[in-house]
Short mmCIF file of C-alpha atoms in Angstrom, two decimals:
data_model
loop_
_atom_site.label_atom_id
_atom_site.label_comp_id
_atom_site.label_asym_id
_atom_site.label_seq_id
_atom_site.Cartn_x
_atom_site.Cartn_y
_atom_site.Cartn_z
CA UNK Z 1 74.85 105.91 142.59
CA UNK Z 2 77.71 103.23 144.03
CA UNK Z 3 77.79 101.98 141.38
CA UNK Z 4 78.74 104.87 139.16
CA UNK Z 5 81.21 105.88 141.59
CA UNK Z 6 82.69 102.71 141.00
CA UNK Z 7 82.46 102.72 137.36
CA UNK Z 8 84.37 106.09 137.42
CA UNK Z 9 86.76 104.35 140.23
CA UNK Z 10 87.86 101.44 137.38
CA UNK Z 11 87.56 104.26 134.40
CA UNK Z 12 90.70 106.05 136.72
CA UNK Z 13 92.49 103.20 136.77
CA UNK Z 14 92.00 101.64 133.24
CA UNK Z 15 93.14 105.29 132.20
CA UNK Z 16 96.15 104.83 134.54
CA UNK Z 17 96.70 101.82 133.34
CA UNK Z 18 96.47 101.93 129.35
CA UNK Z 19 98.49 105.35 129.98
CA UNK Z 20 101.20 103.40 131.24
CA UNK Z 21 101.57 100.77 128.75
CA UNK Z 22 100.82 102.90 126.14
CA UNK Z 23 104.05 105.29 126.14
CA UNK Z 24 105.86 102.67 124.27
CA UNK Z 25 102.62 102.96 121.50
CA UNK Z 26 103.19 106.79 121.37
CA UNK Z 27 106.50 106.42 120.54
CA UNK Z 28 105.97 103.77 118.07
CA UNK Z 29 103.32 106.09 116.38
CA UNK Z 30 105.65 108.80 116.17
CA UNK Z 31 107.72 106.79 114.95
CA UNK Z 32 105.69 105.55 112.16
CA UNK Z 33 104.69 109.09 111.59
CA UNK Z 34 108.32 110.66 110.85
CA UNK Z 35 109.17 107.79 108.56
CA UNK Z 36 106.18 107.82 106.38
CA UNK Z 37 107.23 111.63 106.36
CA UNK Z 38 110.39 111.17 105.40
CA UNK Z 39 112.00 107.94 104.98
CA UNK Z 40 112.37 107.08 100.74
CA UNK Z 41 108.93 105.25 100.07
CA UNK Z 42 108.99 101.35 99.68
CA UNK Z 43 112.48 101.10 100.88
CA UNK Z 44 113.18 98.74 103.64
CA UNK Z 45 114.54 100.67 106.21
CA UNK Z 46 110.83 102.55 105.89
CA UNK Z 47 109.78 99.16 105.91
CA UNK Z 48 111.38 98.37 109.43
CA UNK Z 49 110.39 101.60 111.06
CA UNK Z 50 106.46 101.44 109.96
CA UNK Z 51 106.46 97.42 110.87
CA UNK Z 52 105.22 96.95 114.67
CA UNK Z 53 102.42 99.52 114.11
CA UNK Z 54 99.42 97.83 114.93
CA UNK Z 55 100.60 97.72 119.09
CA UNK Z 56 98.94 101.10 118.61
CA UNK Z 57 95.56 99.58 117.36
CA UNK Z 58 95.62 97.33 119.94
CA UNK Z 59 96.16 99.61 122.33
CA UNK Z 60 93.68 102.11 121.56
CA UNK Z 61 91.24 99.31 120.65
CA UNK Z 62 91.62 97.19 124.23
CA UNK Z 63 91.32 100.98 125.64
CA UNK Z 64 88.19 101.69 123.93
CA UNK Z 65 86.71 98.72 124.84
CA UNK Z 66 87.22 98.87 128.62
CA UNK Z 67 85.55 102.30 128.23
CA UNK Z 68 82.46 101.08 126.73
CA UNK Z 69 82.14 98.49 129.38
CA UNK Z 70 82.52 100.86 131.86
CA UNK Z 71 79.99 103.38 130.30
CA UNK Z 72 77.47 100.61 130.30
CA UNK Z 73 78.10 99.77 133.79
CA UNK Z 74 77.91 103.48 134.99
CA UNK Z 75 74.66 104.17 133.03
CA UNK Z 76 72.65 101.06 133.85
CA UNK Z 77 74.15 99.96 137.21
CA UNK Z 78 74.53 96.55 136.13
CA UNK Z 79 77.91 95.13 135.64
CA UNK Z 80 76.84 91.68 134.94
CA UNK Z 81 74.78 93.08 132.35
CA UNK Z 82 77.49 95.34 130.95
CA UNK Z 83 79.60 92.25 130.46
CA UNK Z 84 76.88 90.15 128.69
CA UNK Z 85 75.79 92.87 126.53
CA UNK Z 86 80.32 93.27 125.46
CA UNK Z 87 80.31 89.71 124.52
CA UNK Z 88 79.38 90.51 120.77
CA UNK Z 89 81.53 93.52 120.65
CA UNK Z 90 84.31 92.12 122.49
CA UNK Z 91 84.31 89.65 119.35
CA UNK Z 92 83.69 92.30 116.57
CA UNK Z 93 87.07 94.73 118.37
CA UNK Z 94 88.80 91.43 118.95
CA UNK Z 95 88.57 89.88 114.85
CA UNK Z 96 89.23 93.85 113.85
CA UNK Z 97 92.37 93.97 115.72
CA UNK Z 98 93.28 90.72 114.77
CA UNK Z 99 92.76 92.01 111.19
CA UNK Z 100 95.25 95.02 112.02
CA UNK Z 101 97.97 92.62 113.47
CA UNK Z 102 97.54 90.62 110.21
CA UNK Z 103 98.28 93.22 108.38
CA UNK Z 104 101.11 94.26 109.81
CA UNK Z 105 104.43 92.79 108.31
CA UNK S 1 149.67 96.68 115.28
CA UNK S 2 151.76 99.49 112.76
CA UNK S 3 151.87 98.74 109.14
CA UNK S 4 154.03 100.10 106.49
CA UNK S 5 154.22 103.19 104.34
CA UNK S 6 150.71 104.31 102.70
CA UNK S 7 151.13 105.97 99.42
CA UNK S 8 149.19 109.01 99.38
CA UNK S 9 148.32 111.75 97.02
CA UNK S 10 149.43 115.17 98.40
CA UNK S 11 151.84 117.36 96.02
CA UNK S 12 148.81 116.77 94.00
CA UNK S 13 146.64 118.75 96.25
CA UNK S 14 148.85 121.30 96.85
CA UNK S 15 148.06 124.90 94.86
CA UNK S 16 150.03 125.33 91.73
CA UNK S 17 150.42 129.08 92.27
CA UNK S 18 151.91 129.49 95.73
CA UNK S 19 152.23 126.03 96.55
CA UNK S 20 149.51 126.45 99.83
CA UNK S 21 147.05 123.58 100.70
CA UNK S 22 143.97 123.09 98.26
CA UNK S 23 140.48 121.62 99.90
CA UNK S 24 137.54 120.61 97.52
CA UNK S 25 134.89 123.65 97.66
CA UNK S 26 131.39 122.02 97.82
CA UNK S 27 129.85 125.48 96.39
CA UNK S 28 132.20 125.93 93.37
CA UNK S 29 132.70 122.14 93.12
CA UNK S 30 136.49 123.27 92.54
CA UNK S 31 139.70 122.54 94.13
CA UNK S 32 140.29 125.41 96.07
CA UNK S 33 143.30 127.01 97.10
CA UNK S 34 142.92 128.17 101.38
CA UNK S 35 145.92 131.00 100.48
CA UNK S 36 145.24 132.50 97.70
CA UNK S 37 141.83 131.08 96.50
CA UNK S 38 143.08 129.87 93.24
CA UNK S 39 140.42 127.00 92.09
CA UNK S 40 140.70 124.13 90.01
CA UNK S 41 138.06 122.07 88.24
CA UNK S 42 137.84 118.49 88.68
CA UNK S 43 136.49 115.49 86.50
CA UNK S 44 132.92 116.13 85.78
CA UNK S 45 130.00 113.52 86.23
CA UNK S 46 130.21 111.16 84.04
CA UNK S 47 133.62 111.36 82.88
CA UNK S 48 135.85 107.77 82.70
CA UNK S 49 132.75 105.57 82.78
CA UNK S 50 131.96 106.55 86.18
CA UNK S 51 128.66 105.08 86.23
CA UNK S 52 129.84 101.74 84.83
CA UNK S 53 128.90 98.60 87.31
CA UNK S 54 131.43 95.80 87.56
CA UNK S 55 129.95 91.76 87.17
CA UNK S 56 129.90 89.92 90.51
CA UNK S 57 131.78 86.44 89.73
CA UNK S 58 131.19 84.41 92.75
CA UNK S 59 134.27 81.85 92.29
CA UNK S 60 136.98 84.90 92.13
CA UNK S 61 139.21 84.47 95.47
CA UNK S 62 137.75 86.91 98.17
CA UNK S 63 139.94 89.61 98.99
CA UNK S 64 140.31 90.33 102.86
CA UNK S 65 140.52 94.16 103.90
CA UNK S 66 143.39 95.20 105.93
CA UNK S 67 143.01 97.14 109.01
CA UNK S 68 146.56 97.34 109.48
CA UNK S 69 147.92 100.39 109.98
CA UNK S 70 149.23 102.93 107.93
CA UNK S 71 151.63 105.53 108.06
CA UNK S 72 152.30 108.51 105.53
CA UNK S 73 154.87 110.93 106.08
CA UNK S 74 153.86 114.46 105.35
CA UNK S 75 155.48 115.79 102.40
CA UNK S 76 154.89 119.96 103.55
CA UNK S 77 156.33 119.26 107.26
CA UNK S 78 157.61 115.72 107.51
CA UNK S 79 155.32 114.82 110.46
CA UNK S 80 153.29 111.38 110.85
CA UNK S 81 150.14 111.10 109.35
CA UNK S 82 148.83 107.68 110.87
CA UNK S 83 145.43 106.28 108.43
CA UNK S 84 144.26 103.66 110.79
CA UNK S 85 141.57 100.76 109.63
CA UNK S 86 139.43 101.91 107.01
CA UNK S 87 140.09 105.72 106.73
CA UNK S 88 141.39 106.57 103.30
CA UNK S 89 141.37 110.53 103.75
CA UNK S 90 141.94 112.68 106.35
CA UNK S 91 144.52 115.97 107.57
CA UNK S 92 147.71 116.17 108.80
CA UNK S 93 147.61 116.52 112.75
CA UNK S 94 150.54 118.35 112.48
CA UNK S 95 149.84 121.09 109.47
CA UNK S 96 146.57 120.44 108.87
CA UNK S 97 147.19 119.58 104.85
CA UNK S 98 145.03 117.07 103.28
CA UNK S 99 146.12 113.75 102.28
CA UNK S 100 144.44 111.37 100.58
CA UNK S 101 145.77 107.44 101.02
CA UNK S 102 145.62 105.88 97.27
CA UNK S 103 144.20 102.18 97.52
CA UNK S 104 146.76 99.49 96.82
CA UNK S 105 144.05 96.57 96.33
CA UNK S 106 141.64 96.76 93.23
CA UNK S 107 139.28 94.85 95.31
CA UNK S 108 138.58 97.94 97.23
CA UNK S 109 139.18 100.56 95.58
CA UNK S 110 136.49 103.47 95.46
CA UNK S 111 135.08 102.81 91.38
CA UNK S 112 133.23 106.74 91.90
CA UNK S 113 131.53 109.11 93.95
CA UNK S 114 129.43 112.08 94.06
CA UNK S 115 130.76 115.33 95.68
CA UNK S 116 129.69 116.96 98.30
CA UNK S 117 127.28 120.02 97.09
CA UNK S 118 126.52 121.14 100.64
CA UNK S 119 128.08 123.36 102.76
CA UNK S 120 129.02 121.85 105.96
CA UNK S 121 126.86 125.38 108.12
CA UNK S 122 123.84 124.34 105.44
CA UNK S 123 124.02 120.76 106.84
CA UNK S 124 124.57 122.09 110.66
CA UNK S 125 121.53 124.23 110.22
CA UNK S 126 119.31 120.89 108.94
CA UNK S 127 120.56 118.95 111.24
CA UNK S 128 119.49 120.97 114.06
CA UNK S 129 116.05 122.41 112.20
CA UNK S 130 115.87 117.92 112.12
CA UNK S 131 116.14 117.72 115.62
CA UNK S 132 113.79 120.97 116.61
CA UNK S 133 111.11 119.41 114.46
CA UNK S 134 111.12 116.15 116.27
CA UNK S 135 107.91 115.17 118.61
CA UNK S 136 108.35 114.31 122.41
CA UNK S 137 112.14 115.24 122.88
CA UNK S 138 113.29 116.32 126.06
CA UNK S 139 112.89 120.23 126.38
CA UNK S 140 116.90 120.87 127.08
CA UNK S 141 117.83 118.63 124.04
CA UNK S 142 118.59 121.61 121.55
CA UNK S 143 120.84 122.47 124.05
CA UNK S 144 122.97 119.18 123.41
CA UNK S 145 122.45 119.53 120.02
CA UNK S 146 123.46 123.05 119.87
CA UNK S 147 127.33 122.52 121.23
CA UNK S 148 127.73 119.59 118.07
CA UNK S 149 129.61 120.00 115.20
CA UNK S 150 128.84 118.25 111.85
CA UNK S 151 131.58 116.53 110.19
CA UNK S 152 131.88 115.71 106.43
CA UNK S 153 132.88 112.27 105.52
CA UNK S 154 132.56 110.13 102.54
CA UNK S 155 131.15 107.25 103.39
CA UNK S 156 131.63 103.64 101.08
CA UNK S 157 128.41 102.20 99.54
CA UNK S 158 127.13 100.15 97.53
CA UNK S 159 124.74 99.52 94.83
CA UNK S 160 123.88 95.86 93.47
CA UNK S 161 121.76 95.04 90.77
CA UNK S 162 120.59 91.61 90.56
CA UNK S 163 117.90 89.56 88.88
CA UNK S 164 115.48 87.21 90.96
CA UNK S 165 113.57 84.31 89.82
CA UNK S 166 111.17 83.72 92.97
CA UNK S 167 108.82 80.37 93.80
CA UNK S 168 106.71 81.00 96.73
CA UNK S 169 104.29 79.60 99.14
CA UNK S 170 102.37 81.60 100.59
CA UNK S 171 98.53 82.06 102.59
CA UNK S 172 95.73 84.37 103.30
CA UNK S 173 92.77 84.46 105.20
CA UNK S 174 89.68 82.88 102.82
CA UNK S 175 86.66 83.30 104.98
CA UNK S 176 85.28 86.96 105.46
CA UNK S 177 86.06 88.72 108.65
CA UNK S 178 82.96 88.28 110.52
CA UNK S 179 82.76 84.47 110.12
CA UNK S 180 83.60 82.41 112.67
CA UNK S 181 85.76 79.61 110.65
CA UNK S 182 89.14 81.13 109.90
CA UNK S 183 89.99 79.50 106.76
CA UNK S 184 93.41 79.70 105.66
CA UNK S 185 94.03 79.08 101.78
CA UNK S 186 97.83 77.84 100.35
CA UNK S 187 98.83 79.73 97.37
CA UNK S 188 102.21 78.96 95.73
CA UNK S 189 103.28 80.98 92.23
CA UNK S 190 106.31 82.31 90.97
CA UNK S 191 107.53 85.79 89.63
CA UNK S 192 110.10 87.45 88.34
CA UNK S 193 111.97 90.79 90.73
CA UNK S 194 114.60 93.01 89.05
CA UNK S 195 116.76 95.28 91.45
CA UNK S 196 118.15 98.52 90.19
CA UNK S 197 120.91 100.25 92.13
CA UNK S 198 120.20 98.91 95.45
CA UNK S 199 122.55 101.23 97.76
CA UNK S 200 123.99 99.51 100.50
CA UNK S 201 125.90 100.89 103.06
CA UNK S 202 129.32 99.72 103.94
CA UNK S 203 130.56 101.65 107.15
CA UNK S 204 129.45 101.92 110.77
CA UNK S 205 128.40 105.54 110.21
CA UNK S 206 125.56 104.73 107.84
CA UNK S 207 123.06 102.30 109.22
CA UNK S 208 120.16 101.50 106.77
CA UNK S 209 117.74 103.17 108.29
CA UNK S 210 119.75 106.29 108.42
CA UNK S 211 120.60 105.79 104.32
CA UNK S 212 116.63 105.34 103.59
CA UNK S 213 115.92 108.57 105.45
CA UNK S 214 118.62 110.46 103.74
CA UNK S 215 119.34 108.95 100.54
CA UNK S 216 115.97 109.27 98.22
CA UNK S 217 117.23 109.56 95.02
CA UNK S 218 120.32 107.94 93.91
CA UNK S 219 121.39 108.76 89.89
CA UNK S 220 123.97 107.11 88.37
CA UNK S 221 124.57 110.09 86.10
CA UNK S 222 125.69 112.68 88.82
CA UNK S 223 128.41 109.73 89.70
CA UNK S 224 131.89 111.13 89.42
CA UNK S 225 135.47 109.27 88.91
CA UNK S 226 136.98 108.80 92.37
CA UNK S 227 139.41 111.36 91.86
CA UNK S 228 141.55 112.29 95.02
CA UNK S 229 140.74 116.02 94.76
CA UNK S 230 137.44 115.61 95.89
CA UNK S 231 138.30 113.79 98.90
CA UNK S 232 140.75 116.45 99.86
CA UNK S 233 139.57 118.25 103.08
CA UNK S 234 137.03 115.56 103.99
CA UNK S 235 137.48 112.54 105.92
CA UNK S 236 137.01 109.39 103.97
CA UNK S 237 136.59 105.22 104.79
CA UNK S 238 136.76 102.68 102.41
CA UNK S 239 135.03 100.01 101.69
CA UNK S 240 136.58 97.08 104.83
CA UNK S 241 134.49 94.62 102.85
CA UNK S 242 134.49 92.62 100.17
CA UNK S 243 131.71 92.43 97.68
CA UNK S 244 130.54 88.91 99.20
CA UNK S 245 130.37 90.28 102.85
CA UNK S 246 128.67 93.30 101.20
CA UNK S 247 126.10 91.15 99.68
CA UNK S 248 125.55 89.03 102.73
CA UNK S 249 124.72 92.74 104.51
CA UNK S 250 122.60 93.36 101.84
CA UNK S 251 120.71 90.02 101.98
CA UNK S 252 118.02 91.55 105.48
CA UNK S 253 116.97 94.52 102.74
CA UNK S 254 116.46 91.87 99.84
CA UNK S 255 114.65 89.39 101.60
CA UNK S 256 111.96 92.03 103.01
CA UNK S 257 111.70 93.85 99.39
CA UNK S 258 111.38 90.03 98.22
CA UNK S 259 108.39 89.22 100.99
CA UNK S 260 106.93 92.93 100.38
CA UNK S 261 106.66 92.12 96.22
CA UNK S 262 104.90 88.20 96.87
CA UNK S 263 103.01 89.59 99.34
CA UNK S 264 101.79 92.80 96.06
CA UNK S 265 101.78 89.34 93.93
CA UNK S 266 99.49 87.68 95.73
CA UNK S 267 97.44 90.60 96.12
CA UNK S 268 95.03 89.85 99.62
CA UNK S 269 95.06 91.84 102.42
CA UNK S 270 97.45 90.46 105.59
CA UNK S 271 98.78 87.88 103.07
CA UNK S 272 101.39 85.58 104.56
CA UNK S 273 104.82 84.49 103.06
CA UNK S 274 105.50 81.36 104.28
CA UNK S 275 108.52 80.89 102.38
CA UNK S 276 110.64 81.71 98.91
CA UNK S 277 113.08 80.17 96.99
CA UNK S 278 114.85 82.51 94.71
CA UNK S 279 117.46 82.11 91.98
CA UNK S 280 119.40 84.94 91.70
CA UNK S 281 121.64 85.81 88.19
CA UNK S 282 122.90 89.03 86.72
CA UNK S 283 125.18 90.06 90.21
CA UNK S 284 126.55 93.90 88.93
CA UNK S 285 128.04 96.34 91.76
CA UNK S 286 129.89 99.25 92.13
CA UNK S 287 131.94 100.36 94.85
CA UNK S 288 131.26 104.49 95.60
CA UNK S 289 131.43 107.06 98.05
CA UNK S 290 128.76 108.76 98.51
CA UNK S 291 129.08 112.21 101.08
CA UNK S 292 127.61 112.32 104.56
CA UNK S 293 127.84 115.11 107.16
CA UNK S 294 127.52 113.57 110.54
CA UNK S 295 126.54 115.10 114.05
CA UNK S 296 127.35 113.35 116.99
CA UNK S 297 125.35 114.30 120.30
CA UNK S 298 125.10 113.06 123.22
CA UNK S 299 121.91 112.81 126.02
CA UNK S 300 122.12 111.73 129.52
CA UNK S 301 125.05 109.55 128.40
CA UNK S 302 123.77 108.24 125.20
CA UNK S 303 125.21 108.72 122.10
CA UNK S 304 122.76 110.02 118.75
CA UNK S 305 123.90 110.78 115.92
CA UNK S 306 121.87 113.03 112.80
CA UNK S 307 123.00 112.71 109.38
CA UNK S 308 122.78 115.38 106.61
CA UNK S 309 123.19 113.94 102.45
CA UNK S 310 126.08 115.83 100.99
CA UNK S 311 124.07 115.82 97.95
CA UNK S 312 120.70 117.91 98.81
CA UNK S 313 120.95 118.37 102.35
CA UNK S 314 118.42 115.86 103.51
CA UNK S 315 118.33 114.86 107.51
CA UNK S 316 117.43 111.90 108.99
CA UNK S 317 118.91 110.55 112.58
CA UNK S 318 118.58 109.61 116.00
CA UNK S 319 116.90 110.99 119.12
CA UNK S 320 116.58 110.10 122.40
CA UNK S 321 112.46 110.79 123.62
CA UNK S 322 110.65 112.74 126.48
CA UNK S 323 109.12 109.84 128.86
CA UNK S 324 107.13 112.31 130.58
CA UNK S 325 106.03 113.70 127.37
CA UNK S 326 105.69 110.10 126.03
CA UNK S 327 103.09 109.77 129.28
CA UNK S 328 101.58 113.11 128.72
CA UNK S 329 100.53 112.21 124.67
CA UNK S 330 99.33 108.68 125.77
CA UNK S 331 97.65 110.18 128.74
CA UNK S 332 95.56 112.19 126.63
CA UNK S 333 95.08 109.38 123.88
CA UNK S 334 93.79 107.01 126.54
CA UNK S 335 91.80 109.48 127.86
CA UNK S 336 89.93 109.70 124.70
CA UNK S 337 89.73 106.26 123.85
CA UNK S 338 88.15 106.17 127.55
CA UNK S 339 85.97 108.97 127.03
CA UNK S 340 84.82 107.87 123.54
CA UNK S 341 84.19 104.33 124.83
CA UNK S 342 82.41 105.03 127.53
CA UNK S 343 80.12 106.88 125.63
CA UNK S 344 79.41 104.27 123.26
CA UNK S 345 78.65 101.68 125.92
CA UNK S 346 76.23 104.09 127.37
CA UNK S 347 74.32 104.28 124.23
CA UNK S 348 74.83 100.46 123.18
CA UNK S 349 72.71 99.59 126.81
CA UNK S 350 70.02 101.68 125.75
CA UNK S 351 69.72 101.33 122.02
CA UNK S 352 71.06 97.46 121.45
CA UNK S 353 73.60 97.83 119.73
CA UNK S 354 76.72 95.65 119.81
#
């Protein structure tokens, strides 16, 4: 049971946390939202405003991750095993993102 | 620093009839008369070549725009009418009659422009119904917004045409995602990039970003001959550079249109430009004004400003944002991402998945 506690403990915080640093995301997705609205398409000033927009992958993506680490941990009560078992998926999120960030230029 | 006398047009503007002063009517697209209403057409689109572009000859000496300035003395009641740096029209202080300063250097001298077709409470009410539609801005922001005033000003632009022969190098990514090898393969080619009627700003009022989110469709046929008439009653600037230095601030735009069409050439996702040569031929420019309402706000000390076209009432600007409703949207984002997560890891340690 300590251990869920716990789990929810670091779920407050990670939430706390990726809240934080993700205001400056939000904005950028607005952002990217208002010019694909209504800035002239292919034009480079559309270009500038829609370039930067995979912080928000990122962002979402490292948040998503902590999460499933942390609903591992709080449904088995084993962290070591939570963090064995997110090796492979920390790879999969990790070359995905990394896909995103390539993309974006 | 003063200058000397500016020539200006100003009998010219004045009515015919009874003499009072005449203001271009964006709704009529007349010269109208503020006394008696009297209107007078002007040139129509197209007429004296408007739309003609002028060759760029890189060895012809560069010109250097004064921002001297100039003083016109107001031929309805004598008093000073000061143009100072780049402003080309504008009102008497004194009677409030336009007067429109005529260029004395070819080299920047307006070539055409297109007249304003929208009312200046038309582009008020889109600049505002811009602002209300915004995401995350502060709840008393309207309220800023709502003591502004738009102001109509002909703005210099712009447009270049050019022809591009491009050599590249460039690279992708070879291996497939899931591999662990990241392979990255060279790829050089070459390709061919006309531009059309590139519009490029040339003032401090129009940043890029604001002309892409205002400026969508640009026709040389609805260009007009930069008669004076159609400046009267608006503020105008002129160009303060030369056709180099406007080239030079068109170079950022080029070079990411450039990257954008090698990166279409070489046709891989998150393809990498790694560099370009280009030769560029065919230079051809024209020197317009093309009209602008502006509203200037101000937030918690900073200054925004939203722009309206002249031409269909488009709005595009600047806004300050909401940090607490900044926090609010990513607290309830990160929530989910949390929520969803968490889920997922509690079925992954039962079920084996990744």
């Amino acid at each position: 049971m300590s251990d869920l506690y716990a789990a929810l403990l670091a779920g407050f915080v990670v939430c706390l946390a990726s809240t934080l640093l993700g205001a400056r995301a939000v904005r950028k997705w607005i952002e990217v939202y208002e010019a694909r609205r209504e800035m002239r398409a292919g034009s480079p000033g559309r270009m500038r405003m829609i370039r930067g927009w995979s912080a928000i992958a990122v962002w979402i993506g490292v948040t998503w991750f902590l999460g499933s680490v942390l609903g591992d941990w709080g449904s088995t009560g084993d962290l070591d095993s939570a963090l064995e078992r997110s090796g492979a998926r920390l790879y999969v999120v990790a070359e995905l993102l990394m896909a995103f960030v390539e993309s974006d230029q | 620093m003063t200058g000397g006398a500016a020539p200006a047009v100003q009998s010219e503007l004045q009515c015919r009839a009874c003499g009072g002063q005449r203001v271009f009517d964006p709704a009529t697209q007349a010269l109208r008369c503020t006394s008696c209403g009297a209107a007078e057409a002007l040139a129509a689109a197209g007429e004296g070549n408007a739309a003609a572009e002028w060759e760029f000859r890189p060895g012809r000496p560069t010109p250097i725009p004064g921002g001297e300035e100039r003083v016109h003395s107001c031929r309805t009641c004598g008093g000073e009418v000061i143009f100072r740096g780049q402003v080309l029209s504008r009102r008497c202080p004194y009677c409030d009659g336009p007067v429109v300063q005529i260029e004395q250097d070819p080299g920047f001298r307006p070539m055409a422009l297109i007249p304003f077709r929208v009312a200046s409470e038309t582009a008020l009410q889109n600049a505002r119904d811009w602002v209300r539609g915004r995401w995350a801005v502060p709840g008393d922001l309207m309220q800023a917004v709502g003591e502004a005033r738009v102001a109509g000003l002909y703005a210099p632009f712009w447009t270049f045409d050019s022809h591009e022969a491009v050599r590249y190098w460039a690279k992708y990514r070879h291996d497939p995602w899931w591999s662990d090898d990241h392979v990255w393969k060279n790829i050089t080619g070459t390709m061919k990039v006309e531009f059309d009627d590139m519009l490029m700003p040339a003032s401090d009022h129009v940043t890029p970003i604001i002309r892409d989110g205002i400026l969508h469709e640009f026709d040389p046929a609805s260009l007009h001959p930069a008669d004076p008439g159609y400046l009267a009653g608006f503020a105008a600037e002129r160009h303060g550079q030369s056709v180099m230095q406007g080239l030079e601030a068109n170079r950022s735009d080029r070079d990411l249109l450039i990257k954008a069409r090698i990166r279409a050439h070489v046709g891989k996702p998150g393809a990498r430009v790694v560099r370009y040569e280009t030769d560029t031929s065919g230079i051809r420019y024209r020197r317009l004004l093309l009209p602008v309402w502006i509203l200037h706000y101000r937030y918690d000390g900073t200054p925004f400003r939203v722009a309206v076209s002249g031409i269909d009432g488009r709005a595009f600007g600047e806004r300050p944002f909401s940090r607490v409703k900044l926090l609010a949207i990513s607290g309830l984002l990160a929530l989910s991402a949390l929520i969803a997560g968490a889920v997922y890891g509690a079925i992954a340690a039962g079920t084996g998945l990744p």
